CSV table of C-alpha atoms and ligand atoms in Angstrom, one decimal:
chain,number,residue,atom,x,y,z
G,160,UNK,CA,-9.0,3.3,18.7
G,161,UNK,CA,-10.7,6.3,18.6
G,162,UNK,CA,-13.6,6.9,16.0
G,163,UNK,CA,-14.6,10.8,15.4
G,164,UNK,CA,-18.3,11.9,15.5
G,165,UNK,CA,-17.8,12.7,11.9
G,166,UNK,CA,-16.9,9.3,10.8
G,167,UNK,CA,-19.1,7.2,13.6
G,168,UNK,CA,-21.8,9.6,11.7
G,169,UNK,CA,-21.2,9.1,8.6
G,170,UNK,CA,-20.9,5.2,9.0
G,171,UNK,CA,-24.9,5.4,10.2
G,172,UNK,CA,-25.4,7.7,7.3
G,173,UNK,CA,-24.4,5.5,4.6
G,174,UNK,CA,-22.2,6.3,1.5
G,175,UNK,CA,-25.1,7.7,-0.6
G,176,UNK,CA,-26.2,10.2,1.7
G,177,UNK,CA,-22.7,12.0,2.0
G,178,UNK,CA,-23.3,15.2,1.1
G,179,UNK,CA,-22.9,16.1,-3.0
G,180,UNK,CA,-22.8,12.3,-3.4
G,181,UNK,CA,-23.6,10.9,-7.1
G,182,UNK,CA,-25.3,7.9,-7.1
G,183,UNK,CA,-22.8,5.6,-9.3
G,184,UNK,CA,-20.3,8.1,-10.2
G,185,UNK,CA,-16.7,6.7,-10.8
G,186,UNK,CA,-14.7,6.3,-8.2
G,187,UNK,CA,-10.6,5.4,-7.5
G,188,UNK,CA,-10.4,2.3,-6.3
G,189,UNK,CA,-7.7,0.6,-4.7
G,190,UNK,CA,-8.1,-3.3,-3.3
G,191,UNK,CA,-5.8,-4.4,-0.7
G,192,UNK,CA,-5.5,-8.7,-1.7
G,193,UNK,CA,-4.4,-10.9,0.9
G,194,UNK,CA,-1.3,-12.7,-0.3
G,195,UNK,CA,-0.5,-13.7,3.0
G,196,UNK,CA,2.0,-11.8,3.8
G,197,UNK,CA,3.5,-10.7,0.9
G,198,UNK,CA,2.0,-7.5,-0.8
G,199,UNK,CA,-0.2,-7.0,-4.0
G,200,UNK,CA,-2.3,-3.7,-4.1
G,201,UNK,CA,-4.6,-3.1,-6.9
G,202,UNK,CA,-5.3,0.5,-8.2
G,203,UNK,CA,-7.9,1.0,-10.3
G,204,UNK,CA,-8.6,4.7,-11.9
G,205,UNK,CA,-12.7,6.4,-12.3
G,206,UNK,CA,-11.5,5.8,-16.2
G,207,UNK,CA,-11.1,1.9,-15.5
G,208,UNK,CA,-6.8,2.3,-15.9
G,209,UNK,CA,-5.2,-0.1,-13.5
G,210,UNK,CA,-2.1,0.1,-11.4
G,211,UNK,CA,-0.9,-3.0,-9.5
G,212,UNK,CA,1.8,-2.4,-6.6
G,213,UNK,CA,3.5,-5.8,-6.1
G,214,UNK,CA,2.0,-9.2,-7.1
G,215,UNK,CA,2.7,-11.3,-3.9
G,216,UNK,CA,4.4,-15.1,-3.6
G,217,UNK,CA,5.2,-17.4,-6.3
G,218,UNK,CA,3.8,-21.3,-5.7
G,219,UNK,CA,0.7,-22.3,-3.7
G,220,UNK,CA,-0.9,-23.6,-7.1
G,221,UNK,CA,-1.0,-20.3,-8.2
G,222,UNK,CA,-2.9,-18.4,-5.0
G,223,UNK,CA,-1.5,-14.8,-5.0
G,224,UNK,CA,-2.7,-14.9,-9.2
G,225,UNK,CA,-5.8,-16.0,-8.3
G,226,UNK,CA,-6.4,-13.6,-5.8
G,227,UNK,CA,-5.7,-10.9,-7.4
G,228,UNK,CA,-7.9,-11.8,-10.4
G,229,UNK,CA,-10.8,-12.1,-7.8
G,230,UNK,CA,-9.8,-8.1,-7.2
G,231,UNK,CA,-9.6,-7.5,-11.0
G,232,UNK,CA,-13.2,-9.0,-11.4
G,233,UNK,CA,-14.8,-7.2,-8.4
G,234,UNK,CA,-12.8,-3.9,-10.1
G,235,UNK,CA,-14.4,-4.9,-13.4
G,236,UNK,CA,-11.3,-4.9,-15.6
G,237,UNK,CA,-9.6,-7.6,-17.3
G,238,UNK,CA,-6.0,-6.1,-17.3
G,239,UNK,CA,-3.2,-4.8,-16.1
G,240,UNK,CA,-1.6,-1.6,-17.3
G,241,UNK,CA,0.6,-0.6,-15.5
G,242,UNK,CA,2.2,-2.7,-12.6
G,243,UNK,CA,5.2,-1.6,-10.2
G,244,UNK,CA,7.8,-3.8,-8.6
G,245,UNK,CA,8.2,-2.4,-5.0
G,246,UNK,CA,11.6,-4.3,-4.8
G,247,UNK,CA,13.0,-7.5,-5.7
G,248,UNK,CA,11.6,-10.2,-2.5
G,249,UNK,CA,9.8,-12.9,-3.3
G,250,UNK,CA,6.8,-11.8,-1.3
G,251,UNK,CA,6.4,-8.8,-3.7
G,252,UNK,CA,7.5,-10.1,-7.2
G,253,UNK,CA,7.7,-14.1,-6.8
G,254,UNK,CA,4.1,-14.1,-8.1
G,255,UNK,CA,4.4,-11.6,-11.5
G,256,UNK,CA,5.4,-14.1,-13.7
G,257,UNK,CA,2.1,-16.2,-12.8
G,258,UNK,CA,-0.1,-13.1,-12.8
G,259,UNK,CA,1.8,-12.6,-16.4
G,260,UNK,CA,0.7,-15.8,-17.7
G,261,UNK,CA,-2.7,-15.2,-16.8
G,262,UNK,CA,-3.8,-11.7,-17.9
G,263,UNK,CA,-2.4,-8.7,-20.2
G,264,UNK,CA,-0.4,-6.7,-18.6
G,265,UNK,CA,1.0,-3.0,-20.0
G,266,UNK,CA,4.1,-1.9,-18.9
G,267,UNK,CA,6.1,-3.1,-15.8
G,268,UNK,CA,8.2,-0.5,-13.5
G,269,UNK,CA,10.9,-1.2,-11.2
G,270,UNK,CA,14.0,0.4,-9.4
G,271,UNK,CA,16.5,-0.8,-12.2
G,272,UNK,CA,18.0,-4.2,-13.4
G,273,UNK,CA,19.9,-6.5,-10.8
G,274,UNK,CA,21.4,-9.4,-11.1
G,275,UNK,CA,22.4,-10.8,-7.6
G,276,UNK,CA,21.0,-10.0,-4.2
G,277,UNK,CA,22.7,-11.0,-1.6
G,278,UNK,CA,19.9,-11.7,0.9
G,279,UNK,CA,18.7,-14.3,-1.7
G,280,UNK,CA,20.3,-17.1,-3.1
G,281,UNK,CA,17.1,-17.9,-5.5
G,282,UNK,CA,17.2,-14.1,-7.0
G,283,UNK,CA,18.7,-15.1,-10.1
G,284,UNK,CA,16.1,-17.6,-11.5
G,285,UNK,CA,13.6,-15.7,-9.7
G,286,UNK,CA,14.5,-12.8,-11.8
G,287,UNK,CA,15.0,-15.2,-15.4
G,288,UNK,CA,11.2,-15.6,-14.9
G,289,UNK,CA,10.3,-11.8,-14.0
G,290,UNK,CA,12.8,-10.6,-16.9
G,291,UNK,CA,11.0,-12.5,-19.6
G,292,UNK,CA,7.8,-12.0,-18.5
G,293,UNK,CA,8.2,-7.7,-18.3
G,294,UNK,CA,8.7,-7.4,-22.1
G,295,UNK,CA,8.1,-3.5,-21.5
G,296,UNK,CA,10.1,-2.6,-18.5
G,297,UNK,CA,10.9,0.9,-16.9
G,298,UNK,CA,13.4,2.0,-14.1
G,299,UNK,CA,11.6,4.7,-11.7
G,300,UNK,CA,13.8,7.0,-9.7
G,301,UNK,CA,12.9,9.4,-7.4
G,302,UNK,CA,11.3,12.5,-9.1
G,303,UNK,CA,9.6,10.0,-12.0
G,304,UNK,CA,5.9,10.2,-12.2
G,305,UNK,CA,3.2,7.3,-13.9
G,306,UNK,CA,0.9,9.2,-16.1
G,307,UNK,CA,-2.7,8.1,-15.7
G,308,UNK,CA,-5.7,8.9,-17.4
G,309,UNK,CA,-8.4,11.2,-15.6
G,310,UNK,CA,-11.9,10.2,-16.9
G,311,UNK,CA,-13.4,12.9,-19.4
G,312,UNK,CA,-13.8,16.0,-17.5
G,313,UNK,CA,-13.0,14.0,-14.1
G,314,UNK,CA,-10.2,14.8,-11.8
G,315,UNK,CA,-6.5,14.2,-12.6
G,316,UNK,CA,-4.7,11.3,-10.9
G,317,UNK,CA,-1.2,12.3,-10.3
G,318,UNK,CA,1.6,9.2,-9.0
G,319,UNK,CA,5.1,10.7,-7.8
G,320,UNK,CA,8.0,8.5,-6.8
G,321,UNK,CA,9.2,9.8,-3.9
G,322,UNK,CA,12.2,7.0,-3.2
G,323,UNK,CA,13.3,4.3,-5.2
G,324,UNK,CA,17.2,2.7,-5.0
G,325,UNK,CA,17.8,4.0,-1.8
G,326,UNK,CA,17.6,7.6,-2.5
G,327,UNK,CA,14.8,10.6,-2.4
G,328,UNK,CA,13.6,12.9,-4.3
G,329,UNK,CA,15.0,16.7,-3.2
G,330,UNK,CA,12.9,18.3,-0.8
G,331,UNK,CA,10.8,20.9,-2.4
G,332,UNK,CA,11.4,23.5,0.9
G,333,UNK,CA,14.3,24.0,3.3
G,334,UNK,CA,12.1,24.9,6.2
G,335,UNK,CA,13.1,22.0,9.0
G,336,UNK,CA,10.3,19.5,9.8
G,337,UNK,CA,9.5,19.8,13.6
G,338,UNK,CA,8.3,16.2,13.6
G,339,UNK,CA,12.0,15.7,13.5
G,340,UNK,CA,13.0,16.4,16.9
G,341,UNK,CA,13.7,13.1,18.9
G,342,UNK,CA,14.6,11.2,15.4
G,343,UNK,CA,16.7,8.0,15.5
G,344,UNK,CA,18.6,6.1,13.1
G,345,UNK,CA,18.8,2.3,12.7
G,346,UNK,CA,21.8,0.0,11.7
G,347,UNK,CA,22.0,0.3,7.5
G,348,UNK,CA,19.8,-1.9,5.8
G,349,UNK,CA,22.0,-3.4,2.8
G,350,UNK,CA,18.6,-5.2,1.6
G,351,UNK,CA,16.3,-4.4,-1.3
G,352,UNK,CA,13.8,-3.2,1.2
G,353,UNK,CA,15.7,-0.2,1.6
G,354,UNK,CA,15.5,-0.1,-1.9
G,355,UNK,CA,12.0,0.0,-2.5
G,356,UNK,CA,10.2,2.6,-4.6
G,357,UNK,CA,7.6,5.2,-2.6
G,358,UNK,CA,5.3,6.6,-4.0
G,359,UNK,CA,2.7,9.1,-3.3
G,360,UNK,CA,-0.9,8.8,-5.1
G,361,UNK,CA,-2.9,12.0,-6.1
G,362,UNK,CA,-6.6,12.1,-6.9
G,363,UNK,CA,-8.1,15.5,-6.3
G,364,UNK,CA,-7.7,16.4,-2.3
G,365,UNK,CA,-7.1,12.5,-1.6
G,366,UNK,CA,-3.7,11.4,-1.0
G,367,UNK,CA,-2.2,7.6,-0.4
G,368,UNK,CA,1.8,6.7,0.2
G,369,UNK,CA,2.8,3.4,-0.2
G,370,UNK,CA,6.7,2.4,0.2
G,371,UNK,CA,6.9,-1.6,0.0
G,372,UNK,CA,9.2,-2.6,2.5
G,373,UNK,CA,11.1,1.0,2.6
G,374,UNK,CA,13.2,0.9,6.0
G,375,UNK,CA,14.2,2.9,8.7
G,376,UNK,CA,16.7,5.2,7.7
G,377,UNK,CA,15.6,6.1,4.6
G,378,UNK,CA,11.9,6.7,5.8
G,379,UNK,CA,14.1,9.1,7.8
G,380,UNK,CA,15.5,10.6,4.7
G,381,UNK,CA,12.0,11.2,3.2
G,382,UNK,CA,10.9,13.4,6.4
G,383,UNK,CA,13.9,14.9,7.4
G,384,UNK,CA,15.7,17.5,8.2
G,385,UNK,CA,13.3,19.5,5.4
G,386,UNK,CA,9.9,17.5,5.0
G,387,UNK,CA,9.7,15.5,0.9
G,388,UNK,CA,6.3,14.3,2.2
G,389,UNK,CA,2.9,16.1,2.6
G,390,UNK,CA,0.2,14.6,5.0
G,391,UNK,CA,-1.9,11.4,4.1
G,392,UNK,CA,-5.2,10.2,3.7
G,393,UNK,CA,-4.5,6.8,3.3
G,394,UNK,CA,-1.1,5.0,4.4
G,395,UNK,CA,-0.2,1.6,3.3
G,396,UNK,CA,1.7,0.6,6.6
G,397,UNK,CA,5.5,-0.3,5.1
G,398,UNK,CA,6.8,-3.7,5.3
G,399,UNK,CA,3.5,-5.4,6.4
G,400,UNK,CA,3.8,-3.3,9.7
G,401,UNK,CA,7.3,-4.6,10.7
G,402,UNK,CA,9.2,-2.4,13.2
G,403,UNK,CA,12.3,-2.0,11.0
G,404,UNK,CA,10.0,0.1,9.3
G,405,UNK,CA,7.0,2.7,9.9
G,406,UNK,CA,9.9,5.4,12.0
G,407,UNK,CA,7.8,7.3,13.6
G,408,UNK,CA,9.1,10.4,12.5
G,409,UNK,CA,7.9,9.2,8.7
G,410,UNK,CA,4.4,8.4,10.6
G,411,UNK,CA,3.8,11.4,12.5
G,412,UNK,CA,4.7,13.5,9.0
G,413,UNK,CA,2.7,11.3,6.9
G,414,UNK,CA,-0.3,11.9,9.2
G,415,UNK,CA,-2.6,9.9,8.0
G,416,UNK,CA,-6.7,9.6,8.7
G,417,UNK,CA,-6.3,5.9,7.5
G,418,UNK,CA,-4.1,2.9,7.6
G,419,UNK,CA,-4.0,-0.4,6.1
G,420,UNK,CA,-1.8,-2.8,7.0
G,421,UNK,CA,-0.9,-6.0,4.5
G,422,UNK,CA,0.5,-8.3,6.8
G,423,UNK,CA,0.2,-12.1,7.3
G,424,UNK,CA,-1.4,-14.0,10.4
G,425,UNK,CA,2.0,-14.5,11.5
G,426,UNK,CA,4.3,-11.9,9.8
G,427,UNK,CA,4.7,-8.0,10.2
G,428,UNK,CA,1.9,-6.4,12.5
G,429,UNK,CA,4.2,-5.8,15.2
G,430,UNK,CA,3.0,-4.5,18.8
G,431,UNK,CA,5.3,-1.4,18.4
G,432,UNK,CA,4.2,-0.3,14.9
G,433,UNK,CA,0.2,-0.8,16.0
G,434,UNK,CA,1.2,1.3,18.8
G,435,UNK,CA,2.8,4.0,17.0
G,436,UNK,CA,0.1,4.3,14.9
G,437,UNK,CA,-2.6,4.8,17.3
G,438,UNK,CA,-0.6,7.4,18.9
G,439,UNK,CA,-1.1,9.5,15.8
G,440,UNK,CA,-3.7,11.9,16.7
G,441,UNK,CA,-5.0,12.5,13.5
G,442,UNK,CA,-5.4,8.5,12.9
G,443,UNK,CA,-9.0,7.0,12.8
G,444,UNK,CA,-8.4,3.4,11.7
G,445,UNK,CA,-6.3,0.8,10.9
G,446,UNK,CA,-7.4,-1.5,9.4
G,447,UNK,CA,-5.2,-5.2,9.0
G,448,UNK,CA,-5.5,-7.9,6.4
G,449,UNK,CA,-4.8,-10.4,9.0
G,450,UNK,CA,-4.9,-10.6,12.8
G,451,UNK,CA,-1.4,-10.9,14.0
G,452,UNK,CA,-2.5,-14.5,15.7
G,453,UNK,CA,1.2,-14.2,17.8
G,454,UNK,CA,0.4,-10.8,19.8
G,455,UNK,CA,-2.3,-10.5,22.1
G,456,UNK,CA,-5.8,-8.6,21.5
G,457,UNK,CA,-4.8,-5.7,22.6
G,458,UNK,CA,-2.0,-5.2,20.2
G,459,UNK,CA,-4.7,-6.0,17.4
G,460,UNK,CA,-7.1,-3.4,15.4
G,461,UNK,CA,-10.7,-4.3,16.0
G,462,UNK,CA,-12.0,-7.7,14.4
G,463,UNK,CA,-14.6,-5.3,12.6
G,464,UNK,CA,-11.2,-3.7,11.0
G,465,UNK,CA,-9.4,-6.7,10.4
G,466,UNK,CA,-9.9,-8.9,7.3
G,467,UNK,CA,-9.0,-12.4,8.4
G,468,UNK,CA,-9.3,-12.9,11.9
G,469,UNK,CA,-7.6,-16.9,11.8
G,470,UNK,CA,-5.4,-19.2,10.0
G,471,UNK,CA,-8.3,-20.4,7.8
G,472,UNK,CA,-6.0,-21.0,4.2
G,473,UNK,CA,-9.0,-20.4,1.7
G,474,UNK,CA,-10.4,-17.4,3.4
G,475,UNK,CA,-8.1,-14.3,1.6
G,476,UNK,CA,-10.6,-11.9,2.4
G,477,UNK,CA,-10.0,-8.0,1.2
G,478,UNK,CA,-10.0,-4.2,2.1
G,479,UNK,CA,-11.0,-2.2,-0.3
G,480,UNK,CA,-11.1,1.3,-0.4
G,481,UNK,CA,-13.0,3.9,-2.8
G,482,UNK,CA,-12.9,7.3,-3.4
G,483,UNK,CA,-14.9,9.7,-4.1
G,484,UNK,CA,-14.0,13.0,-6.5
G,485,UNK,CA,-13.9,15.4,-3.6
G,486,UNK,CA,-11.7,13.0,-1.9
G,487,UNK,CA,-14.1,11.0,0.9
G,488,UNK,CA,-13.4,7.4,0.9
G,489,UNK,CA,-15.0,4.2,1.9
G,490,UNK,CA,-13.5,1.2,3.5
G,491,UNK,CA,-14.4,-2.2,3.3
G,492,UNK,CA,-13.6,-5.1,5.0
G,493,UNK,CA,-14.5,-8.0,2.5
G,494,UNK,CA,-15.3,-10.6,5.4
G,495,UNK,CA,-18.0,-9.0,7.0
G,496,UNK,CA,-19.3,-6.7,4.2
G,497,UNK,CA,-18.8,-3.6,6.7
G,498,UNK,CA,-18.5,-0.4,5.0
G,499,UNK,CA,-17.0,3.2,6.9
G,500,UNK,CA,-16.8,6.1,5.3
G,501,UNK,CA,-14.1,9.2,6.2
G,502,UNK,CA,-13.9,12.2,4.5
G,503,UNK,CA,-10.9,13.7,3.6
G,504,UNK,CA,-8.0,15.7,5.9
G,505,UNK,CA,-9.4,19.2,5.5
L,222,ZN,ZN1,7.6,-7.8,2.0
């Protein structure tokens, strides 16, 4: 993995010594929180406004809630205001209706009403307990935008949906994408992952993408033939780094500096997507919530960048990330305290 002067110097340096740095000014925050394999990430705005992506597993006496409340209180808030359904698994909104019962939450968003999913035959009381519990509920489609709140005088937060329901927004140029050339296409996915809402994050010059479990094909669609994507700072790998997802023609467009991958100690984190990724040129870390404890070292990130390096059950240690107004961010791994720091693609 390779580590650029810039960032092996700013690590030494310290967060308070970046240049133009304001000793306990506001920051974006978003918290990565191991549910094991599922996916819950917690946004949290410089004005204290919270977005949560996903809400992990239902069961295990209430874990994924728990969690996630440890993220809240480490964020300093005490709600929910706004929180997105990726797509209807169990991994991503099993654990809602728990979170519900145990803290306020706003308004819920999701790519539209279902009532059967074919891949599951527990959807339909799975989704009882989700209905009931989103009293205020919103379908996103590609094109729809959350409004967030900028702290007074701070810079505006901007979050597009870029695919939801299978489809993607239109593409804002005609010029072809070069990253194209060589692109493949996968068997169709008739699942809800290829129906899962991407999004892309704005907060001055930092940008983060996160699309659930968005497959192959439609990553495809995003990137090609004409580009709907702009590069990344920060790129939640899809699908808990599965290779049905993370095409690398989406990757190589998205271009991230950083990735994070939510993935279990035994699902997602696949050799071929950990490869991929550190073929990106522009890449300087990926970071994992787990060690994929079924590959070898070697198709690992570095323990320093990895979360949870066993099966330990209690441990649910998190990556956090933090953001500066002119867009640097810092990166924490929650088990070892270690903090890096990267500024922002030029
Ligand atoms: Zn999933």
């Amino acid at each position: 993995m390779r580590v650029s002067v810039l960032t092996a110097t700013l690590v030494c340096a310290g967060w308070s010594a970046l240049a133009g740095a304001q000793p306990g000014a506001p920051t974006l925050d978003i918290y990565y929180v191991d549910v094991e394999g599922g996916a819950a990430t917690l946004i949290v705005t410089p004005a204290r406004e919270s977005l949560l992506v996903d809400a992990g597993w239902p069961g295990h006496d209430g874990r994924d809630a728990t969690r996630i409340q440890a993220a809240m209180k480490a964020a300093g808030i005490t709600r929910i205001d706004h929180l997105v359904v990726s797509h209807y698994h169990v991994d991503h909104f099993g654990g809602v209706p728990a979170l519900a019962a145990a803290v306020p939450i706003g308004r819920f968003y999701d790519h539209g009403p279902m009532t059967a999913l074919a891949e599951d035959a527990g959807f339909p009381d799975r989704n009882s307990a989700y209905v009931a519990a989103a009293r205020e509920r919103r379908t996103l489609g590609p094109g729809d935008a959350i409004a967030l709140r900028p702290a007074p005088g701070g810079t505006p937060i901007t979050l597009d949906v870029l695919a939801a329901s299978g489809a993607v927004v239109a593409s804002a140029s005609s010029a072809p994408n070069a990253a194209c050339e060589g692109v493949t296409r996968k068997e169709p996915d008739a699942s809800d992952n290829a129906r899962s809402i991407a999004f892309r994050l704005q907060y001055g010059a930092f940008d983060f993408f996160d699309a659930g479990d968005l497959t192959w094909n439609v990553e495809a669609q995003l990137a090609c033939p004409s580009s709907r994507l702009a590069p990344v700072d920060l790129y939640q790998v899809t699908h808990h780094g599965l290779d049905s997802s993370n095409n690398p023609v989406l990757l190589r467009t998205l271009a991230p500096v950083v990735a994070i991958m939510n993935n279990g100690a035994r699902k997602g984190g696949s050799a071929a997507v950990v490869r991929d990724l550190r073929a990106l040129p522009t890449l300087q870390a990926l970071y994992q919530v787990h060690r994929n404890v079924a590959t070898s070292v070697d198709d690992n990130t570095a323990p320093a960048l990895t979360a949870n390096l066993d099966e330990t059950p209690d441990a649910g240690h998190m990556i956090s990330v933090h953001v500066r107004a002119d867009g640097a961010f810092e990166v924490v791994n929650h088990r070892t305290g270690e903090r890096r720091t990267f500024a922002s693609r030029p």
